[in-house]
Amino acid sequence: MTLHFIDRLPVLGYADVDDRTLAFAWNWHEPVLRITAADGTLLGHVTHLDALPRLASAPTGHAWLHQHHPARTRAVLHNAITLWRRKETLFRDCDG
């Protein structure tokens, strides 16, 4: 496995949510994942991953994240939590 970066942040993984590919990048040394669409649009952040995770949308992602689709919000949170829990394994198996 090779580590990828977005804006110098390591990408922990990708997920397809509602026909959109999302990248989840770790904000170093913080329990926060940055969510970016494949086209580079910043959608938001999932914060407080070490306690009660919360989704905070960016101005550029507010419409997509909050268009009365609770399933979309749950999918983003679920993927972020899953990746966060697996991060040590991901870095241990990474080639750089």
PDB file of N, CA and C in Angstrom:
ATOM      1  N   MET A   1       0.837  -1.177   0.000  1.00  0.00           N
ATOM      2  CA  MET A   1       0.000   0.000   0.000  1.00  0.00           C
ATOM      3  C   MET A   1       0.886   1.246   0.000  1.00  0.00           C
ATOM      4  N   THR A   2       0.512   2.236  -0.765  1.00  0.00           N
ATOM      5  CA  THR A   2       1.223   3.503  -0.824  1.00  0.00           C
ATOM      6  C   THR A   2       0.346   4.596  -0.230  1.00  0.00           C
ATOM      7  N   LEU A   3       0.943   5.465   0.542  1.00  0.00           N
ATOM      8  CA  LEU A   3       0.223   6.550   1.181  1.00  0.00           C
ATOM      9  C   LEU A   3       0.041   7.703   0.198  1.00  0.00           C
ATOM     10  N   HIS A   4      -1.169   8.228   0.129  1.00  0.00           N
ATOM     11  CA  HIS A   4      -1.477   9.382  -0.716  1.00  0.00           C
ATOM     12  C   HIS A   4      -1.737  10.587   0.184  1.00  0.00           C
ATOM     13  N   PHE A   5      -1.529  11.782  -0.374  1.00  0.00           N
ATOM     14  CA  PHE A   5      -1.715  13.004   0.395  1.00  0.00           C
ATOM     15  C   PHE A   5      -2.630  13.971  -0.358  1.00  0.00           C
ATOM     16  N   ILE A   6      -3.385  14.748   0.411  1.00  0.00           N
ATOM     17  CA  ILE A   6      -4.171  15.867  -0.114  1.00  0.00           C
ATOM     18  C   ILE A   6      -3.800  17.061   0.748  1.00  0.00           C
ATOM     19  N   ASP A   7      -3.272  18.097   0.136  1.00  0.00           N
ATOM     20  CA  ASP A   7      -2.819  19.290   0.866  1.00  0.00           C
ATOM     21  C   ASP A   7      -1.908  18.913   2.037  1.00  0.00           C
ATOM     22  N   ARG A   8      -0.958  18.018   1.790  1.00  0.00           N
ATOM     23  CA  ARG A   8       0.038  17.552   2.764  1.00  0.00           C
ATOM     24  C   ARG A   8      -0.566  16.764   3.926  1.00  0.00           C
ATOM     25  N   LEU A   9      -1.815  16.346   3.812  1.00  0.00           N
ATOM     26  CA  LEU A   9      -2.452  15.510   4.832  1.00  0.00           C
ATOM     27  C   LEU A   9      -2.566  14.086   4.298  1.00  0.00           C
ATOM     28  N   PRO A  10      -2.218  13.088   5.105  1.00  0.00           N
ATOM     29  CA  PRO A  10      -2.297  11.704   4.627  1.00  0.00           C
ATOM     30  C   PRO A  10      -3.749  11.241   4.482  1.00  0.00           C
ATOM     31  N   VAL A  11      -4.036  10.617   3.359  1.00  0.00           N
ATOM     32  CA  VAL A  11      -5.378  10.095   3.097  1.00  0.00           C
ATOM     33  C   VAL A  11      -5.468   8.708   3.722  1.00  0.00           C
ATOM     34  N   LEU A  12      -6.428   8.548   4.646  1.00  0.00           N
ATOM     35  CA  LEU A  12      -6.624   7.251   5.283  1.00  0.00           C
ATOM     36  C   LEU A  12      -7.460   6.319   4.419  1.00  0.00           C
ATOM     37  N   GLY A  13      -8.279   6.885   3.535  1.00  0.00           N
ATOM     38  CA  GLY A  13      -9.087   6.039   2.677  1.00  0.00           C
ATOM     39  C   GLY A  13     -10.068   6.824   1.839  1.00  0.00           C
ATOM     40  N   TYR A  14     -10.752   6.079   0.987  1.00  0.00           N
ATOM     41  CA  TYR A  14     -11.744   6.640   0.074  1.00  0.00           C
ATOM     42  C   TYR A  14     -13.058   5.891   0.254  1.00  0.00           C
ATOM     43  N   ALA A  15     -14.154   6.549  -0.052  1.00  0.00           N
ATOM     44  CA  ALA A  15     -15.462   5.902   0.009  1.00  0.00           C
ATOM     45  C   ALA A  15     -16.369   6.530  -1.037  1.00  0.00           C
ATOM     46  N   ASP A  16     -17.248   5.722  -1.589  1.00  0.00           N
ATOM     47  CA  ASP A  16     -18.265   6.223  -2.513  1.00  0.00           C
ATOM     48  C   ASP A  16     -19.556   6.419  -1.739  1.00  0.00           C
ATOM     49  N   VAL A  17     -20.048   7.654  -1.733  1.00  0.00           N
ATOM     50  CA  VAL A  17     -21.295   7.993  -1.059  1.00  0.00           C
ATOM     51  C   VAL A  17     -22.164   8.749  -2.058  1.00  0.00           C
ATOM     52  N   ASP A  18     -23.329   8.208  -2.349  1.00  0.00           N
ATOM     53  CA  ASP A  18     -24.256   8.828  -3.310  1.00  0.00           C
ATOM     54  C   ASP A  18     -23.565   9.200  -4.621  1.00  0.00           C
ATOM     55  N   ASP A  19     -22.892   8.247  -5.232  1.00  0.00           N
ATOM     56  CA  ASP A  19     -22.220   8.426  -6.520  1.00  0.00           C
ATOM     57  C   ASP A  19     -21.140   9.499  -6.502  1.00  0.00           C
ATOM     58  N   ARG A  20     -20.563   9.755  -5.346  1.00  0.00           N
ATOM     59  CA  ARG A  20     -19.470  10.717  -5.229  1.00  0.00           C
ATOM     60  C   ARG A  20     -18.340  10.053  -4.453  1.00  0.00           C
ATOM     61  N   THR A  21     -17.124  10.124  -4.983  1.00  0.00           N
ATOM     62  CA  THR A  21     -15.979   9.549  -4.291  1.00  0.00           C
ATOM     63  C   THR A  21     -15.416  10.573  -3.318  1.00  0.00           C
ATOM     64  N   LEU A  22     -15.301  10.161  -2.060  1.00  0.00           N
ATOM     65  CA  LEU A  22     -14.799  11.038  -1.012  1.00  0.00           C
ATOM     66  C   LEU A  22     -13.448  10.530  -0.521  1.00  0.00           C
ATOM     67  N   ALA A  23     -12.557  11.472  -0.235  1.00  0.00           N
ATOM     68  CA  ALA A  23     -11.262  11.154   0.363  1.00  0.00           C
ATOM     69  C   ALA A  23     -11.290  11.639   1.807  1.00  0.00           C
ATOM     70  N   PHE A  24     -10.786  10.798   2.708  1.00  0.00           N
ATOM     71  CA  PHE A  24     -10.735  11.125   4.125  1.00  0.00           C
ATOM     72  C   PHE A  24      -9.270  11.293   4.510  1.00  0.00           C
ATOM     73  N   ALA A  25      -8.858  12.531   4.770  1.00  0.00           N
ATOM     74  CA  ALA A  25      -7.457  12.842   5.098  1.00  0.00           C
ATOM     75  C   ALA A  25      -7.353  13.204   6.571  1.00  0.00           C
ATOM     76  N   TRP A  26      -6.301  12.704   7.205  1.00  0.00           N
ATOM     77  CA  TRP A  26      -6.093  12.909   8.628  1.00  0.00           C
ATOM     78  C   TRP A  26      -5.380  14.222   8.885  1.00  0.00           C
ATOM     79  N   ASN A  27      -5.971  15.031   9.759  1.00  0.00           N
ATOM     80  CA  ASN A  27      -5.350  16.268  10.218  1.00  0.00           C
ATOM     81  C   ASN A  27      -4.380  15.877  11.333  1.00  0.00           C
ATOM     82  N   TRP A  28      -3.082  15.760  10.988  1.00  0.00           N
ATOM     83  CA  TRP A  28      -2.046  15.215  11.865  1.00  0.00           C
ATOM     84  C   TRP A  28      -2.248  15.536  13.336  1.00  0.00           C
ATOM     85  N   HIS A  29      -2.085  14.529  14.179  1.00  0.00           N
ATOM     86  CA  HIS A  29      -2.078  14.637  15.637  1.00  0.00           C
ATOM     87  C   HIS A  29      -3.388  15.156  16.227  1.00  0.00           C
ATOM     88  N   GLU A  30      -4.455  15.122  15.464  1.00  0.00           N
ATOM     89  CA  GLU A  30      -5.762  15.533  15.955  1.00  0.00           C
ATOM     90  C   GLU A  30      -6.787  14.486  15.549  1.00  0.00           C
ATOM     91  N   PRO A  31      -7.828  14.292  16.346  1.00  0.00           N
ATOM     92  CA  PRO A  31      -8.872  13.328  15.991  1.00  0.00           C
ATOM     93  C   PRO A  31      -9.868  13.925  14.995  1.00  0.00           C
ATOM     94  N   VAL A  32      -9.333  14.336  13.842  1.00  0.00           N
ATOM     95  CA  VAL A  32     -10.129  15.016  12.819  1.00  0.00           C
ATOM     96  C   VAL A  32      -9.783  14.437  11.449  1.00  0.00           C
ATOM     97  N   LEU A  33     -10.813  14.160  10.658  1.00  0.00           N
ATOM     98  CA  LEU A  33     -10.611  13.770   9.266  1.00  0.00           C
ATOM     99  C   LEU A  33     -11.238  14.823   8.365  1.00  0.00           C
ATOM    100  N   ARG A  34     -10.485  15.232   7.373  1.00  0.00           N
ATOM    101  CA  ARG A  34     -10.953  16.210   6.384  1.00  0.00           C
ATOM    102  C   ARG A  34     -11.598  15.433   5.241  1.00  0.00           C
ATOM    103  N   ILE A  35     -12.771  15.871   4.803  1.00  0.00           N
ATOM    104  CA  ILE A  35     -13.500  15.190   3.735  1.00  0.00           C
ATOM    105  C   ILE A  35     -13.433  16.039   2.476  1.00  0.00           C
ATOM    106  N   THR A  36     -12.880  15.437   1.422  1.00  0.00           N
ATOM    107  CA  THR A  36     -12.721  16.123   0.148  1.00  0.00           C
ATOM    108  C   THR A  36     -13.316  15.259  -0.950  1.00  0.00           C
ATOM    109  N   ALA A  37     -14.029  15.878  -1.885  1.00  0.00           N
ATOM    110  CA  ALA A  37     -14.561  15.155  -3.036  1.00  0.00           C
ATOM    111  C   ALA A  37     -13.439  14.899  -4.027  1.00  0.00           C
ATOM    112  N   ALA A  38     -13.649  13.951  -4.923  1.00  0.00           N
ATOM    113  CA  ALA A  38     -12.631  13.589  -5.920  1.00  0.00           C
ATOM    114  C   ALA A  38     -12.226  14.777  -6.786  1.00  0.00           C
ATOM    115  N   ASP A  39     -13.142  15.732  -6.986  1.00  0.00           N
ATOM    116  CA  ASP A  39     -12.819  16.900  -7.804  1.00  0.00           C
ATOM    117  C   ASP A  39     -12.046  17.973  -7.027  1.00  0.00           C
ATOM    118  N   GLY A  40     -11.722  17.689  -5.745  1.00  0.00           N
ATOM    119  CA  GLY A  40     -10.948  18.622  -4.939  1.00  0.00           C
ATOM    120  C   GLY A  40     -11.771  19.538  -4.058  1.00  0.00           C
ATOM    121  N   THR A  41     -13.083  19.459  -4.134  1.00  0.00           N
ATOM    122  CA  THR A  41     -13.952  20.311  -3.331  1.00  0.00           C
ATOM    123  C   THR A  41     -13.910  19.879  -1.868  1.00  0.00           C
ATOM    124  N   LEU A  42     -13.616  20.814  -0.990  1.00  0.00           N
ATOM    125  CA  LEU A  42     -13.642  20.537   0.438  1.00  0.00           C
ATOM    126  C   LEU A  42     -15.097  20.473   0.877  1.00  0.00           C
ATOM    127  N   LEU A  43     -15.502  19.323   1.419  1.00  0.00           N
ATOM    128  CA  LEU A  43     -16.879  19.155   1.876  1.00  0.00           C
ATOM    129  C   LEU A  43     -17.032  19.440   3.359  1.00  0.00           C
ATOM    130  N   GLY A  44     -16.014  19.121   4.145  1.00  0.00           N
ATOM    131  CA  GLY A  44     -16.099  19.380   5.573  1.00  0.00           C
ATOM    132  C   GLY A  44     -15.108  18.557   6.350  1.00  0.00           C
ATOM    133  N   HIS A  45     -15.402  18.398   7.650  1.00  0.00           N
ATOM    134  CA  HIS A  45     -14.542  17.659   8.562  1.00  0.00           C
ATOM    135  C   HIS A  45     -15.402  16.802   9.485  1.00  0.00           C
ATOM    136  N   VAL A  46     -14.859  15.664   9.876  1.00  0.00           N
ATOM    137  CA  VAL A  46     -15.453  14.897  10.961  1.00  0.00           C
ATOM    138  C   VAL A  46     -14.527  15.114  12.146  1.00  0.00           C
ATOM    139  N   THR A  47     -15.062  15.704  13.193  1.00  0.00           N
ATOM    140  CA  THR A  47     -14.275  16.061  14.364  1.00  0.00           C
ATOM    141  C   THR A  47     -14.619  15.151  15.545  1.00  0.00           C
ATOM    142  N   HIS A  48     -13.844  15.257  16.609  1.00  0.00           N
ATOM    143  CA  HIS A  48     -14.079  14.528  17.856  1.00  0.00           C
ATOM    144  C   HIS A  48     -14.144  13.019  17.640  1.00  0.00           C
ATOM    145  N   LEU A  49     -13.264  12.489  16.798  1.00  0.00           N
ATOM    146  CA  LEU A  49     -13.276  11.058  16.508  1.00  0.00           C
ATOM    147  C   LEU A  49     -12.847  10.209  17.696  1.00  0.00           C
ATOM    148  N   ASP A  50     -12.246  10.816  18.706  1.00  0.00           N
ATOM    149  CA  ASP A  50     -11.860  10.066  19.896  1.00  0.00           C
ATOM    150  C   ASP A  50     -12.961  10.059  20.962  1.00  0.00           C
ATOM    151  N   ALA A  51     -14.084  10.691  20.673  1.00  0.00           N
ATOM    152  CA  ALA A  51     -15.187  10.764  21.640  1.00  0.00           C
ATOM    153  C   ALA A  51     -16.518  10.580  20.900  1.00  0.00           C
ATOM    154  N   LEU A  52     -17.225  11.666  20.685  1.00  0.00           N
ATOM    155  CA  LEU A  52     -18.515  11.648  19.988  1.00  0.00           C
ATOM    156  C   LEU A  52     -18.342  12.356  18.641  1.00  0.00           C
ATOM    157  N   PRO A  53     -18.129  11.590  17.561  1.00  0.00           N
ATOM    158  CA  PRO A  53     -17.859  12.196  16.248  1.00  0.00           C
ATOM    159  C   PRO A  53     -18.972  13.128  15.781  1.00  0.00           C
ATOM    160  N   ARG A  54     -18.539  14.211  15.146  1.00  0.00           N
ATOM    161  CA  ARG A  54     -19.464  15.217  14.617  1.00  0.00           C
ATOM    162  C   ARG A  54     -19.034  15.589  13.203  1.00  0.00           C
ATOM    163  N   LEU A  55     -20.025  15.831  12.372  1.00  0.00           N
ATOM    164  CA  LEU A  55     -19.769  16.253  10.998  1.00  0.00           C
ATOM    165  C   LEU A  55     -19.959  17.755  10.912  1.00  0.00           C
ATOM    166  N   ALA A  56     -18.916  18.449  10.482  1.00  0.00           N
ATOM    167  CA  ALA A  56     -18.960  19.899  10.294  1.00  0.00           C
ATOM    168  C   ALA A  56     -18.729  20.184   8.816  1.00  0.00           C
ATOM    169  N   SER A  57     -19.722  20.766   8.168  1.00  0.00           N
ATOM    170  CA  SER A  57     -19.583  21.016   6.733  1.00  0.00           C
ATOM    171  C   SER A  57     -18.831  22.311   6.483  1.00  0.00           C
ATOM    172  N   ALA A  58     -18.107  22.321   5.378  1.00  0.00           N
ATOM    173  CA  ALA A  58     -17.439  23.529   4.906  1.00  0.00           C
ATOM    174  C   ALA A  58     -18.462  24.310   4.067  1.00  0.00           C
ATOM    175  N   PRO A  59     -18.248  25.604   3.870  1.00  0.00           N
ATOM    176  CA  PRO A  59     -19.181  26.360   3.029  1.00  0.00           C
ATOM    177  C   PRO A  59     -19.349  25.746   1.640  1.00  0.00           C
ATOM    178  N   THR A  60     -18.282  25.156   1.107  1.00  0.00           N
ATOM    179  CA  THR A  60     -18.353  24.558  -0.231  1.00  0.00           C
ATOM    180  C   THR A  60     -19.038  23.201  -0.230  1.00  0.00           C
ATOM    181  N   GLY A  61     -19.244  22.596   0.931  1.00  0.00           N
ATOM    182  CA  GLY A  61     -19.876  21.287   0.992  1.00  0.00           C
ATOM    183  C   GLY A  61     -21.198  21.268   1.704  1.00  0.00           C
ATOM    184  N   HIS A  62     -21.617  22.421   2.205  1.00  0.00           N
ATOM    185  CA  HIS A  62     -22.838  22.483   3.005  1.00  0.00           C
ATOM    186  C   HIS A  62     -24.061  21.975   2.233  1.00  0.00           C
ATOM    187  N   ALA A  63     -24.239  22.402   1.024  1.00  0.00           N
ATOM    188  CA  ALA A  63     -25.420  21.993   0.258  1.00  0.00           C
ATOM    189  C   ALA A  63     -25.449  20.484   0.036  1.00  0.00           C
ATOM    190  N   TRP A  64     -24.312  19.876  -0.304  1.00  0.00           N
ATOM    191  CA  TRP A  64     -24.292  18.441  -0.576  1.00  0.00           C
ATOM    192  C   TRP A  64     -24.481  17.623   0.701  1.00  0.00           C
ATOM    193  N   LEU A  65     -23.850  18.048   1.793  1.00  0.00           N
ATOM    194  CA  LEU A  65     -23.937  17.295   3.032  1.00  0.00           C
ATOM    195  C   LEU A  65     -25.278  17.439   3.738  1.00  0.00           C
ATOM    196  N   HIS A  66     -25.978  18.532   3.525  1.00  0.00           N
ATOM    197  CA  HIS A  66     -27.204  18.796   4.279  1.00  0.00           C
ATOM    198  C   HIS A  66     -28.427  18.985   3.384  1.00  0.00           C
ATOM    199  N   GLN A  67     -28.561  18.183   2.359  1.00  0.00           N
ATOM    200  CA  GLN A  67     -29.721  18.286   1.474  1.00  0.00           C
ATOM    201  C   GLN A  67     -30.813  17.311   1.904  1.00  0.00           C
ATOM    202  N   HIS A  68     -31.124  17.302   3.182  1.00  0.00           N
ATOM    203  CA  HIS A  68     -32.199  16.452   3.704  1.00  0.00           C
ATOM    204  C   HIS A  68     -31.958  14.977   3.390  1.00  0.00           C
ATOM    205  N   HIS A  69     -30.704  14.565   3.471  1.00  0.00           N
ATOM    206  CA  HIS A  69     -30.329  13.164   3.255  1.00  0.00           C
ATOM    207  C   HIS A  69     -29.630  12.640   4.506  1.00  0.00           C
ATOM    208  N   PRO A  70     -30.381  12.247   5.529  1.00  0.00           N
ATOM    209  CA  PRO A  70     -29.717  11.740   6.730  1.00  0.00           C
ATOM    210  C   PRO A  70     -28.885  10.491   6.458  1.00  0.00           C
ATOM    211  N   ALA A  71     -29.270   9.708   5.456  1.00  0.00           N
ATOM    212  CA  ALA A  71     -28.486   8.518   5.118  1.00  0.00           C
ATOM    213  C   ALA A  71     -27.111   8.910   4.601  1.00  0.00           C
ATOM    214  N   ARG A  72     -27.022  10.010   3.887  1.00  0.00           N
ATOM    215  CA  ARG A  72     -25.738  10.490   3.374  1.00  0.00           C
ATOM    216  C   ARG A  72     -24.834  10.912   4.533  1.00  0.00           C
ATOM    217  N   THR A  73     -25.391  11.640   5.488  1.00  0.00           N
ATOM    218  CA  THR A  73     -24.630  12.067   6.660  1.00  0.00           C
ATOM    219  C   THR A  73     -24.160  10.852   7.454  1.00  0.00           C
ATOM    220  N   ARG A  74     -25.035   9.881   7.659  1.00  0.00           N
ATOM    221  CA  ARG A  74     -24.655   8.667   8.384  1.00  0.00           C
ATOM    222  C   ARG A  74     -23.553   7.910   7.654  1.00  0.00           C
ATOM    223  N   ALA A  75     -23.626   7.848   6.330  1.00  0.00           N
ATOM    224  CA  ALA A  75     -22.604   7.142   5.552  1.00  0.00           C
ATOM    225  C   ALA A  75     -21.240   7.822   5.690  1.00  0.00           C
ATOM    226  N   VAL A  76     -21.217   9.144   5.641  1.00  0.00           N
ATOM    227  CA  VAL A  76     -19.957   9.879   5.792  1.00  0.00           C
ATOM    228  C   VAL A  76     -19.378   9.637   7.181  1.00  0.00           C
ATOM    229  N   LEU A  77     -20.211   9.737   8.213  1.00  0.00           N
ATOM    230  CA  LEU A  77     -19.746   9.501   9.576  1.00  0.00           C
ATOM    231  C   LEU A  77     -19.273   8.062   9.761  1.00  0.00           C
ATOM    232  N   HIS A  78     -20.023   7.111   9.252  1.00  0.00           N
ATOM    233  CA  HIS A  78     -19.654   5.698   9.379  1.00  0.00           C
ATOM    234  C   HIS A  78     -18.281   5.429   8.747  1.00  0.00           C
ATOM    235  N   ASN A  79     -18.071   5.937   7.530  1.00  0.00           N
ATOM    236  CA  ASN A  79     -16.780   5.729   6.860  1.00  0.00           C
ATOM    237  C   ASN A  79     -15.643   6.400   7.629  1.00  0.00           C
ATOM    238  N   ALA A  80     -15.866   7.594   8.142  1.00  0.00           N
ATOM    239  CA  ALA A  80     -14.830   8.296   8.905  1.00  0.00           C
ATOM    240  C   ALA A  80     -14.476   7.524  10.172  1.00  0.00           C
ATOM    241  N   ILE A  81     -15.468   7.046  10.894  1.00  0.00           N
ATOM    242  CA  ILE A  81     -15.227   6.309  12.130  1.00  0.00           C
ATOM    243  C   ILE A  81     -14.479   5.009  11.840  1.00  0.00           C
ATOM    244  N   THR A  82     -14.887   4.302  10.805  1.00  0.00           N
ATOM    245  CA  THR A  82     -14.227   3.046  10.431  1.00  0.00           C
ATOM    246  C   THR A  82     -12.760   3.283  10.081  1.00  0.00           C
ATOM    247  N   LEU A  83     -12.483   4.299   9.282  1.00  0.00           N
ATOM    248  CA  LEU A  83     -11.104   4.610   8.913  1.00  0.00           C
ATOM    249  C   LEU A  83     -10.281   5.038  10.125  1.00  0.00           C
ATOM    250  N   TRP A  84     -10.874   5.812  10.999  1.00  0.00           N
ATOM    251  CA  TRP A  84     -10.173   6.283  12.190  1.00  0.00           C
ATOM    252  C   TRP A  84      -9.744   5.101  13.060  1.00  0.00           C
ATOM    253  N   ARG A  85     -10.633   4.136  13.214  1.00  0.00           N
ATOM    254  CA  ARG A  85     -10.327   2.964  14.042  1.00  0.00           C
ATOM    255  C   ARG A  85      -9.247   2.085  13.425  1.00  0.00           C
ATOM    256  N   ARG A  86      -9.093   2.142  12.104  1.00  0.00           N
ATOM    257  CA  ARG A  86      -8.104   1.319  11.405  1.00  0.00           C
ATOM    258  C   ARG A  86      -6.799   2.044  11.103  1.00  0.00           C
ATOM    259  N   LYS A  87      -6.637   3.286  11.521  1.00  0.00           N
ATOM    260  CA  LYS A  87      -5.487   4.085  11.084  1.00  0.00           C
ATOM    261  C   LYS A  87      -4.141   3.495  11.469  1.00  0.00           C
ATOM    262  N   GLU A  88      -3.999   2.909  12.670  1.00  0.00           N
ATOM    263  CA  GLU A  88      -2.710   2.323  13.059  1.00  0.00           C
ATOM    264  C   GLU A  88      -2.331   1.184  12.120  1.00  0.00           C
ATOM    265  N   THR A  89      -3.296   0.361  11.772  1.00  0.00           N
ATOM    266  CA  THR A  89      -3.037  -0.745  10.836  1.00  0.00           C
ATOM    267  C   THR A  89      -2.657  -0.215   9.464  1.00  0.00           C
ATOM    268  N   LEU A  90      -3.332   0.840   9.027  1.00  0.00           N
ATOM    269  CA  LEU A  90      -3.032   1.416   7.710  1.00  0.00           C
ATOM    270  C   LEU A  90      -1.596   1.928   7.649  1.00  0.00           C
ATOM    271  N   PHE A  91      -1.152   2.637   8.667  1.00  0.00           N
ATOM    272  CA  PHE A  91       0.205   3.189   8.664  1.00  0.00           C
ATOM    273  C   PHE A  91       1.256   2.099   8.834  1.00  0.00           C
ATOM    274  N   ARG A  92       0.951   1.070   9.590  1.00  0.00           N
ATOM    275  CA  ARG A  92       1.902  -0.020   9.789  1.00  0.00           C
ATOM    276  C   ARG A  92       2.153  -0.767   8.476  1.00  0.00           C
ATOM    277  N   ASP A  93       1.119  -0.906   7.628  1.00  0.00           N
ATOM    278  CA  ASP A  93       1.220  -1.644   6.384  1.00  0.00           C
ATOM    279  C   ASP A  93       1.615  -0.770   5.180  1.00  0.00           C
ATOM    280  N   CYS A  94       1.886   0.503   5.409  1.00  0.00           N
ATOM    281  CA  CYS A  94       2.140   1.453   4.320  1.00  0.00           C
ATOM    282  C   CYS A  94       3.600   1.428   3.866  1.00  0.00           C
ATOM    283  N   ASP A  95       3.795   1.615   2.556  1.00  0.00           N
ATOM    284  CA  ASP A  95       5.131   1.693   1.966  1.00  0.00           C
ATOM    285  C   ASP A  95       5.683   3.119   1.961  1.00  0.00           C
ATOM    286  N   GLY A  96       4.892   4.093   2.357  1.00  0.00           N
ATOM    287  CA  GLY A  96       5.353   5.481   2.373  1.00  0.00           C
ATOM    288  C   GLY A  96       4.651   6.237   1.367  1.00  0.00           C
TER     289      GLY A  96
END
